PDB file of C-alpha atoms in Angstrom:
ATOM      1  CA  MET A   1      73.460 -72.333   1.645  1.00  0.00           C
ATOM      2  CA  SER A   2      72.961 -73.692  -1.891  1.00  0.00           C
ATOM      3  CA  ASN A   3      70.950 -76.891  -2.383  1.00  0.00           C
ATOM      4  CA  GLU A   4      72.241 -77.411  -5.925  1.00  0.00           C
ATOM      5  CA  THR A   5      73.597 -80.816  -6.790  1.00  0.00           C
ATOM      6  CA  PRO A   6      76.780 -81.424  -8.833  1.00  0.00           C
ATOM      7  CA  GLU A   7      74.484 -82.218 -11.778  1.00  0.00           C
ATOM      8  CA  ASP A   8      72.758 -78.824 -11.379  1.00  0.00           C
ATOM      9  CA  LEU A   9      76.129 -77.071 -11.391  1.00  0.00           C
ATOM     10  CA  ASP A  10      77.246 -78.990 -14.465  1.00  0.00           C
ATOM     11  CA  ARG A  11      74.047 -78.062 -16.306  1.00  0.00           C
ATOM     12  CA  HIS A  12      74.521 -74.398 -15.357  1.00  0.00           C
ATOM     13  CA  ALA A  13      78.143 -74.425 -16.524  1.00  0.00           C
ATOM     14  CA  SER A  14      77.134 -76.024 -19.833  1.00  0.00           C
ATOM     15  CA  LYS A  15      74.358 -73.470 -20.334  1.00  0.00           C
ATOM     16  CA  MET A  16      76.698 -70.557 -19.632  1.00  0.00           C
ATOM     17  CA  ALA A  17      79.332 -71.981 -21.975  1.00  0.00           C
ATOM     18  CA  LYS A  18      76.777 -72.133 -24.797  1.00  0.00           C
ATOM     19  CA  LYS A  19      75.707 -68.531 -24.082  1.00  0.00           C
ATOM     20  CA  LYS A  20      79.316 -67.368 -24.137  1.00  0.00           C
ATOM     21  CA  ALA A  21      79.983 -69.147 -27.423  1.00  0.00           C
ATOM     22  CA  ALA A  22      76.896 -67.542 -28.994  1.00  0.00           C
ATOM     23  CA  ARG A  23      77.870 -64.102 -27.706  1.00  0.00           C
ATOM     24  CA  ASP A  24      81.480 -64.482 -28.883  1.00  0.00           C
ATOM     25  CA  LYS A  25      80.177 -65.399 -32.338  1.00  0.00           C
ATOM     26  CA  ILE A  26      78.011 -62.259 -32.437  1.00  0.00           C
ATOM     27  CA  MET A  27      80.806 -60.045 -31.127  1.00  0.00           C
ATOM     28  CA  ALA A  28      83.194 -61.342 -33.806  1.00  0.00           C
ATOM     29  CA  THR A  29      80.953 -59.732 -36.433  1.00  0.00           C
ATOM     30  CA  LYS A  30      81.090 -56.286 -34.760  1.00  0.00           C
ATOM     31  CA  THR A  31      84.239 -54.872 -36.308  1.00  0.00           C
ATOM     32  CA  GLU A  32      83.263 -51.343 -37.390  1.00  0.00           C
ATOM     33  CA  LYS A  33      84.387 -48.283 -35.431  1.00  0.00           C
ATOM     34  CA  ARG A  34      82.998 -44.812 -36.064  1.00  0.00           C
ATOM     35  CA  GLY A  35      81.816 -41.746 -34.253  1.00  0.00           C
ATOM     36  CA  LEU A  36      78.254 -42.008 -32.968  1.00  0.00           C
ATOM     37  CA  VAL A  37      75.364 -39.576 -32.719  1.00  0.00           C
ATOM     38  CA  ILE A  38      73.925 -40.272 -29.265  1.00  0.00           C
ATOM     39  CA  VAL A  39      70.628 -38.864 -27.945  1.00  0.00           C
ATOM     40  CA  HIS A  40      69.469 -38.852 -24.310  1.00  0.00           C
ATOM     41  CA  THR A  41      65.836 -37.789 -24.062  1.00  0.00           C
ATOM     42  CA  GLY A  42      62.623 -38.466 -22.144  1.00  0.00           C
ATOM     43  CA  LYS A  43      60.888 -37.020 -19.094  1.00  0.00           C
ATOM     44  CA  GLY A  44      62.956 -38.975 -16.591  1.00  0.00           C
ATOM     45  CA  LYS A  45      65.922 -37.685 -14.651  1.00  0.00           C
ATOM     46  CA  GLY A  46      69.497 -38.521 -15.620  1.00  0.00           C
ATOM     47  CA  LYS A  47      69.904 -37.392 -19.235  1.00  0.00           C
ATOM     48  CA  SER A  48      72.725 -34.925 -18.612  1.00  0.00           C
ATOM     49  CA  SER A  49      74.158 -37.030 -15.779  1.00  0.00           C
ATOM     50  CA  ALA A  50      74.573 -40.021 -18.091  1.00  0.00           C
ATOM     51  CA  ALA A  51      76.103 -37.831 -20.794  1.00  0.00           C
ATOM     52  CA  PHE A  52      78.608 -36.353 -18.336  1.00  0.00           C
ATOM     53  CA  GLY A  53      79.464 -39.897 -17.316  1.00  0.00           C
ATOM     54  CA  MET A  54      80.676 -40.456 -20.888  1.00  0.00           C
ATOM     55  CA  ILE A  55      82.586 -37.164 -20.834  1.00  0.00           C
ATOM     56  CA  PHE A  56      84.371 -38.210 -17.636  1.00  0.00           C
ATOM     57  CA  ARG A  57      85.106 -41.585 -19.221  1.00  0.00           C
ATOM     58  CA  CYS A  58      86.817 -39.738 -22.092  1.00  0.00           C
ATOM     59  CA  ILE A  59      88.748 -37.616 -19.599  1.00  0.00           C
ATOM     60  CA  ALA A  60      89.852 -40.766 -17.751  1.00  0.00           C
ATOM     61  CA  HIS A  61      91.251 -42.122 -21.028  1.00  0.00           C
ATOM     62  CA  ASP A  62      92.977 -38.766 -21.711  1.00  0.00           C
ATOM     63  CA  MET A  63      90.803 -38.240 -24.796  1.00  0.00           C
ATOM     64  CA  GLN A  64      90.134 -34.639 -25.804  1.00  0.00           C
ATOM     65  CA  CYS A  65      86.458 -33.691 -25.455  1.00  0.00           C
ATOM     66  CA  ALA A  66      84.175 -30.676 -25.120  1.00  0.00           C
ATOM     67  CA  VAL A  67      80.869 -29.575 -23.583  1.00  0.00           C
ATOM     68  CA  VAL A  68      78.455 -26.876 -24.722  1.00  0.00           C
ATOM     69  CA  GLN A  69      75.572 -26.124 -22.356  1.00  0.00           C
ATOM     70  CA  PHE A  70      72.659 -24.571 -24.237  1.00  0.00           C
ATOM     71  CA  ILE A  71      70.122 -23.737 -21.534  1.00  0.00           C
ATOM     72  CA  LYS A  72      71.351 -24.169 -18.000  1.00  0.00           C
ATOM     73  CA  GLY A  73      72.930 -20.763 -17.611  1.00  0.00           C
ATOM     74  CA  GLY A  74      75.533 -19.614 -15.127  1.00  0.00           C
ATOM     75  CA  MET A  75      74.492 -21.818 -12.208  1.00  0.00           C
ATOM     76  CA  SER A  76      77.403 -23.674 -10.624  1.00  0.00           C
ATOM     77  CA  THR A  77      77.235 -27.444 -11.076  1.00  0.00           C
ATOM     78  CA  GLY A  78      79.529 -30.184  -9.818  1.00  0.00           C
ATOM     79  CA  GLU A  79      80.383 -31.317 -13.341  1.00  0.00           C
ATOM     80  CA  ARG A  80      81.294 -27.859 -14.579  1.00  0.00           C
ATOM     81  CA  ASP A  81      83.268 -26.944 -11.461  1.00  0.00           C
ATOM     82  CA  LEU A  82      85.248 -30.196 -11.597  1.00  0.00           C
ATOM     83  CA  ILE A  83      86.063 -29.880 -15.297  1.00  0.00           C
ATOM     84  CA  LEU A  84      87.013 -26.206 -15.078  1.00  0.00           C
ATOM     85  CA  GLY A  85      89.015 -26.800 -11.910  1.00  0.00           C
ATOM     86  CA  LYS A  86      90.848 -29.989 -12.830  1.00  0.00           C
ATOM     87  CA  PHE A  87      90.463 -30.974 -16.480  1.00  0.00           C
ATOM     88  CA  GLN A  88      90.478 -27.853 -18.660  1.00  0.00           C
ATOM     89  CA  ASP A  89      93.443 -29.206 -20.619  1.00  0.00           C
ATOM     90  CA  THR A  90      91.405 -32.243 -21.668  1.00  0.00           C
ATOM     91  CA  CYS A  91      87.840 -30.909 -21.808  1.00  0.00           C
ATOM     92  CA  SER A  92      86.722 -27.545 -23.167  1.00  0.00           C
ATOM     93  CA  PHE A  93      83.601 -26.288 -21.375  1.00  0.00           C
ATOM     94  CA  TYR A  94      81.232 -23.563 -22.601  1.00  0.00           C
ATOM     95  CA  THR A  95      78.080 -22.434 -20.824  1.00  0.00           C
ATOM     96  CA  MET A  96      76.218 -20.414 -23.437  1.00  0.00           C
ATOM     97  CA  GLY A  97      72.648 -20.219 -22.136  1.00  0.00           C
ATOM     98  CA  GLU A  98      71.427 -17.692 -19.602  1.00  0.00           C
ATOM     99  CA  GLY A  99      68.994 -19.988 -17.860  1.00  0.00           C
ATOM    100  CA  PHE A 100      65.739 -21.697 -18.691  1.00  0.00           C
ATOM    101  CA  THR A 101      63.313 -19.969 -21.022  1.00  0.00           C
ATOM    102  CA  TRP A 102      60.796 -19.249 -18.296  1.00  0.00           C
ATOM    103  CA  GLU A 103      63.500 -17.396 -16.351  1.00  0.00           C
ATOM    104  CA  THR A 104      64.694 -15.103 -19.145  1.00  0.00           C
ATOM    105  CA  GLN A 105      61.220 -14.441 -20.642  1.00  0.00           C
ATOM    106  CA  ASP A 106      63.056 -12.942 -23.605  1.00  0.00           C
ATOM    107  CA  LYS A 107      62.682 -15.057 -26.747  1.00  0.00           C
ATOM    108  CA  SER A 108      64.930 -12.952 -28.951  1.00  0.00           C
ATOM    109  CA  ARG A 109      67.726 -13.171 -26.370  1.00  0.00           C
ATOM    110  CA  ASP A 110      67.201 -16.939 -26.042  1.00  0.00           C
ATOM    111  CA  ILE A 111      67.465 -17.341 -29.813  1.00  0.00           C
ATOM    112  CA  GLU A 112      70.615 -15.227 -29.877  1.00  0.00           C
ATOM    113  CA  MET A 113      72.271 -17.288 -27.146  1.00  0.00           C
ATOM    114  CA  ALA A 114      71.176 -20.618 -28.641  1.00  0.00           C
ATOM    115  CA  SER A 115      72.548 -19.582 -32.035  1.00  0.00           C
ATOM    116  CA  ALA A 116      75.873 -18.623 -30.449  1.00  0.00           C
ATOM    117  CA  ALA A 117      75.968 -21.977 -28.660  1.00  0.00           C
ATOM    118  CA  TRP A 118      75.304 -23.816 -31.932  1.00  0.00           C
ATOM    119  CA  GLU A 119      78.104 -21.933 -33.691  1.00  0.00           C
ATOM    120  CA  LYS A 120      80.494 -22.913 -30.890  1.00  0.00           C
ATOM    121  CA  ALA A 121      79.222 -26.510 -31.057  1.00  0.00           C
ATOM    122  CA  LYS A 122      79.936 -26.710 -34.793  1.00  0.00           C
ATOM    123  CA  GLU A 123      83.435 -25.344 -34.228  1.00  0.00           C
ATOM    124  CA  LEU A 124      84.154 -27.966 -31.558  1.00  0.00           C
ATOM    125  CA  ILE A 125      82.680 -30.844 -33.570  1.00  0.00           C
ATOM    126  CA  ARG A 126      84.692 -29.885 -36.648  1.00  0.00           C
ATOM    127  CA  ASP A 127      87.902 -29.965 -34.606  1.00  0.00           C
ATOM    128  CA  PRO A 128      89.331 -33.472 -35.175  1.00  0.00           C
ATOM    129  CA  ALA A 129      91.159 -33.263 -31.830  1.00  0.00           C
ATOM    130  CA  ASN A 130      87.841 -33.744 -29.996  1.00  0.00           C
ATOM    131  CA  THR A 131      86.809 -37.363 -29.555  1.00  0.00           C
ATOM    132  CA  MET A 132      83.430 -36.433 -28.029  1.00  0.00           C
ATOM    133  CA  VAL A 133      81.326 -33.271 -27.914  1.00  0.00           C
ATOM    134  CA  LEU A 134      78.359 -33.008 -25.529  1.00  0.00           C
ATOM    135  CA  LEU A 135      75.560 -30.626 -26.512  1.00  0.00           C
ATOM    136  CA  ASP A 136      73.765 -30.411 -23.190  1.00  0.00           C
ATOM    137  CA  GLU A 137      70.045 -29.487 -23.336  1.00  0.00           C
ATOM    138  CA  ILE A 138      70.174 -28.724 -27.065  1.00  0.00           C
ATOM    139  CA  ASN A 139      66.848 -30.548 -27.430  1.00  0.00           C
ATOM    140  CA  ILE A 140      65.137 -27.778 -25.475  1.00  0.00           C
ATOM    141  CA  ALA A 141      66.539 -25.160 -27.858  1.00  0.00           C
ATOM    142  CA  LEU A 142      65.376 -27.298 -30.786  1.00  0.00           C
ATOM    143  CA  ARG A 143      61.931 -27.796 -29.264  1.00  0.00           C
ATOM    144  CA  TYR A 144      61.346 -24.030 -29.082  1.00  0.00           C
ATOM    145  CA  ASP A 145      62.808 -23.552 -32.589  1.00  0.00           C
ATOM    146  CA  TYR A 146      65.664 -21.417 -31.290  1.00  0.00           C
ATOM    147  CA  ILE A 147      67.800 -23.493 -33.663  1.00  0.00           C
ATOM    148  CA  GLY A 148      66.528 -25.145 -36.843  1.00  0.00           C
ATOM    149  CA  ILE A 149      66.336 -28.936 -36.604  1.00  0.00           C
ATOM    150  CA  ASN A 150      67.046 -29.319 -40.322  1.00  0.00           C
ATOM    151  CA  GLU A 151      70.291 -27.383 -39.958  1.00  0.00           C
ATOM    152  CA  VAL A 152      71.412 -29.512 -36.996  1.00  0.00           C
ATOM    153  CA  VAL A 153      70.568 -32.790 -38.738  1.00  0.00           C
ATOM    154  CA  ALA A 154      72.269 -31.728 -41.983  1.00  0.00           C
ATOM    155  CA  PHE A 155      75.414 -30.741 -40.098  1.00  0.00           C
ATOM    156  CA  LEU A 156      75.595 -34.009 -38.164  1.00  0.00           C
ATOM    157  CA  VAL A 157      75.059 -36.073 -41.314  1.00  0.00           C
ATOM    158  CA  GLU A 158      77.270 -34.106 -43.694  1.00  0.00           C
ATOM    159  CA  GLU A 159      79.984 -32.410 -41.637  1.00  0.00           C
ATOM    160  CA  LYS A 160      80.600 -34.365 -38.430  1.00  0.00           C
ATOM    161  CA  PRO A 161      84.056 -35.971 -38.631  1.00  0.00           C
ATOM    162  CA  GLU A 162      83.833 -39.734 -39.057  1.00  0.00           C
ATOM    163  CA  MET A 163      85.352 -40.639 -35.687  1.00  0.00           C
ATOM    164  CA  THR A 164      83.770 -37.917 -33.522  1.00  0.00           C
ATOM    165  CA  HIS A 165      81.019 -38.816 -31.045  1.00  0.00           C
ATOM    166  CA  VAL A 166      78.295 -36.192 -30.496  1.00  0.00           C
ATOM    167  CA  VAL A 167      75.921 -36.484 -27.526  1.00  0.00           C
ATOM    168  CA  LEU A 168      72.690 -34.457 -27.501  1.00  0.00           C
ATOM    169  CA  THR A 169      70.545 -34.244 -24.369  1.00  0.00           C
ATOM    170  CA  GLY A 170      67.172 -32.860 -23.338  1.00  0.00           C
ATOM    171  CA  ARG A 171      63.568 -33.996 -23.285  1.00  0.00           C
ATOM    172  CA  ASN A 172      61.334 -33.994 -26.376  1.00  0.00           C
ATOM    173  CA  ALA A 173      64.010 -34.878 -28.906  1.00  0.00           C
ATOM    174  CA  LYS A 174      62.800 -34.168 -32.436  1.00  0.00           C
ATOM    175  CA  GLU A 175      61.914 -37.149 -34.600  1.00  0.00           C
ATOM    176  CA  GLU A 176      64.322 -35.931 -37.283  1.00  0.00           C
ATOM    177  CA  LEU A 177      67.179 -36.181 -34.776  1.00  0.00           C
ATOM    178  CA  ILE A 178      66.103 -39.590 -33.506  1.00  0.00           C
ATOM    179  CA  GLU A 179      65.970 -40.823 -37.094  1.00  0.00           C
ATOM    180  CA  ILE A 180      69.636 -40.071 -37.833  1.00  0.00           C
ATOM    181  CA  ALA A 181      71.000 -40.988 -34.379  1.00  0.00           C
ATOM    182  CA  ASP A 182      72.989 -44.187 -33.792  1.00  0.00           C
ATOM    183  CA  LEU A 183      72.011 -44.553 -30.128  1.00  0.00           C
ATOM    184  CA  VAL A 184      68.860 -43.155 -28.502  1.00  0.00           C
ATOM    185  CA  THR A 185      67.991 -43.607 -24.832  1.00  0.00           C
ATOM    186  CA  GLU A 186      64.685 -42.406 -23.408  1.00  0.00           C
ATOM    187  CA  MET A 187      64.671 -41.819 -19.658  1.00  0.00           C
ATOM    188  CA  GLU A 188      61.272 -42.822 -18.264  1.00  0.00           C
ATOM    189  CA  LEU A 189      59.885 -40.969 -15.263  1.00  0.00           C
ATOM    190  CA  VAL A 190      58.567 -43.369 -12.617  1.00  0.00           C
ATOM    191  CA  LYS A 191      58.919 -41.250  -9.451  1.00  0.00           C
ATOM    192  CA  HIS A 192      60.503 -37.881  -8.748  1.00  0.00           C
ATOM    193  CA  PRO A 193      61.121 -36.275  -5.321  1.00  0.00           C
ATOM    194  CA  PHE A 194      60.047 -32.866  -6.653  1.00  0.00           C
ATOM    195  CA  ARG A 195      56.448 -34.115  -6.629  1.00  0.00           C
ATOM    196  CA  SER A 196      56.808 -34.770  -2.897  1.00  0.00           C
ATOM    197  CA  GLY A 197      57.957 -31.215  -2.217  1.00  0.00           C
ATOM    198  CA  ILE A 198      61.686 -31.971  -2.208  1.00  0.00           C
ATOM    199  CA  LYS A 199      63.794 -29.334  -3.948  1.00  0.00           C
ATOM    200  CA  ALA A 200      66.831 -29.921  -6.175  1.00  0.00           C
ATOM    201  CA  GLN A 201      69.793 -30.937  -4.029  1.00  0.00           C
ATOM    202  CA  ILE A 202      73.540 -30.589  -4.390  1.00  0.00           C
ATOM    203  CA  GLY A 203      75.232 -33.804  -5.419  1.00  0.00           C
ATOM    204  CA  VAL A 204      72.008 -35.168  -6.944  1.00  0.00           C
ATOM    205  CA  GLU A 205      70.744 -32.528  -9.385  1.00  0.00           C
ATOM    206  CA  PHE A 206      73.804 -30.265  -9.638  1.00  0.00           C
TER     207      PHE A 206
END
């Protein structure tokens, strides 16, 4: 039960009204709309999950979008299965990698697959029908120099259509990418069940 007096409630209402007025004033200045370069990086979990959340938001609004997975390979995931099973008309989905680098142990093959994924990514980004294109785990391919960072940055700056959003995920994002991005989120690792001997689980990791 609240012990607040009518005076307390009036003060709170007045304070909130002032906050709203200040926020409305700030929001009135935010009039520009354009496609964003969005980076999800860091050692914490949730980079791809958050990016797929935006893809599903686009799907919910019936906005054409696309996904290119650079590293994860042919493993079935909930996101991929749902999109391929229910939303192929709205979201194009391409899994180009053959797994993580320590699984393939074949650098030349990794470079070949990453290059093919990048070519597909450029094709999808250039298509003005796509509102958003997710490049899942591209930062890993960039970290190992399977794709040149300068080429990726130049393409995003010079060729990305004005209204297209591009989301790039993966830990260890290159500084050059962070520099040109509009929105960068770093996931911080605080605790992870893997360290307690708990393996990746359906519905959580995939």
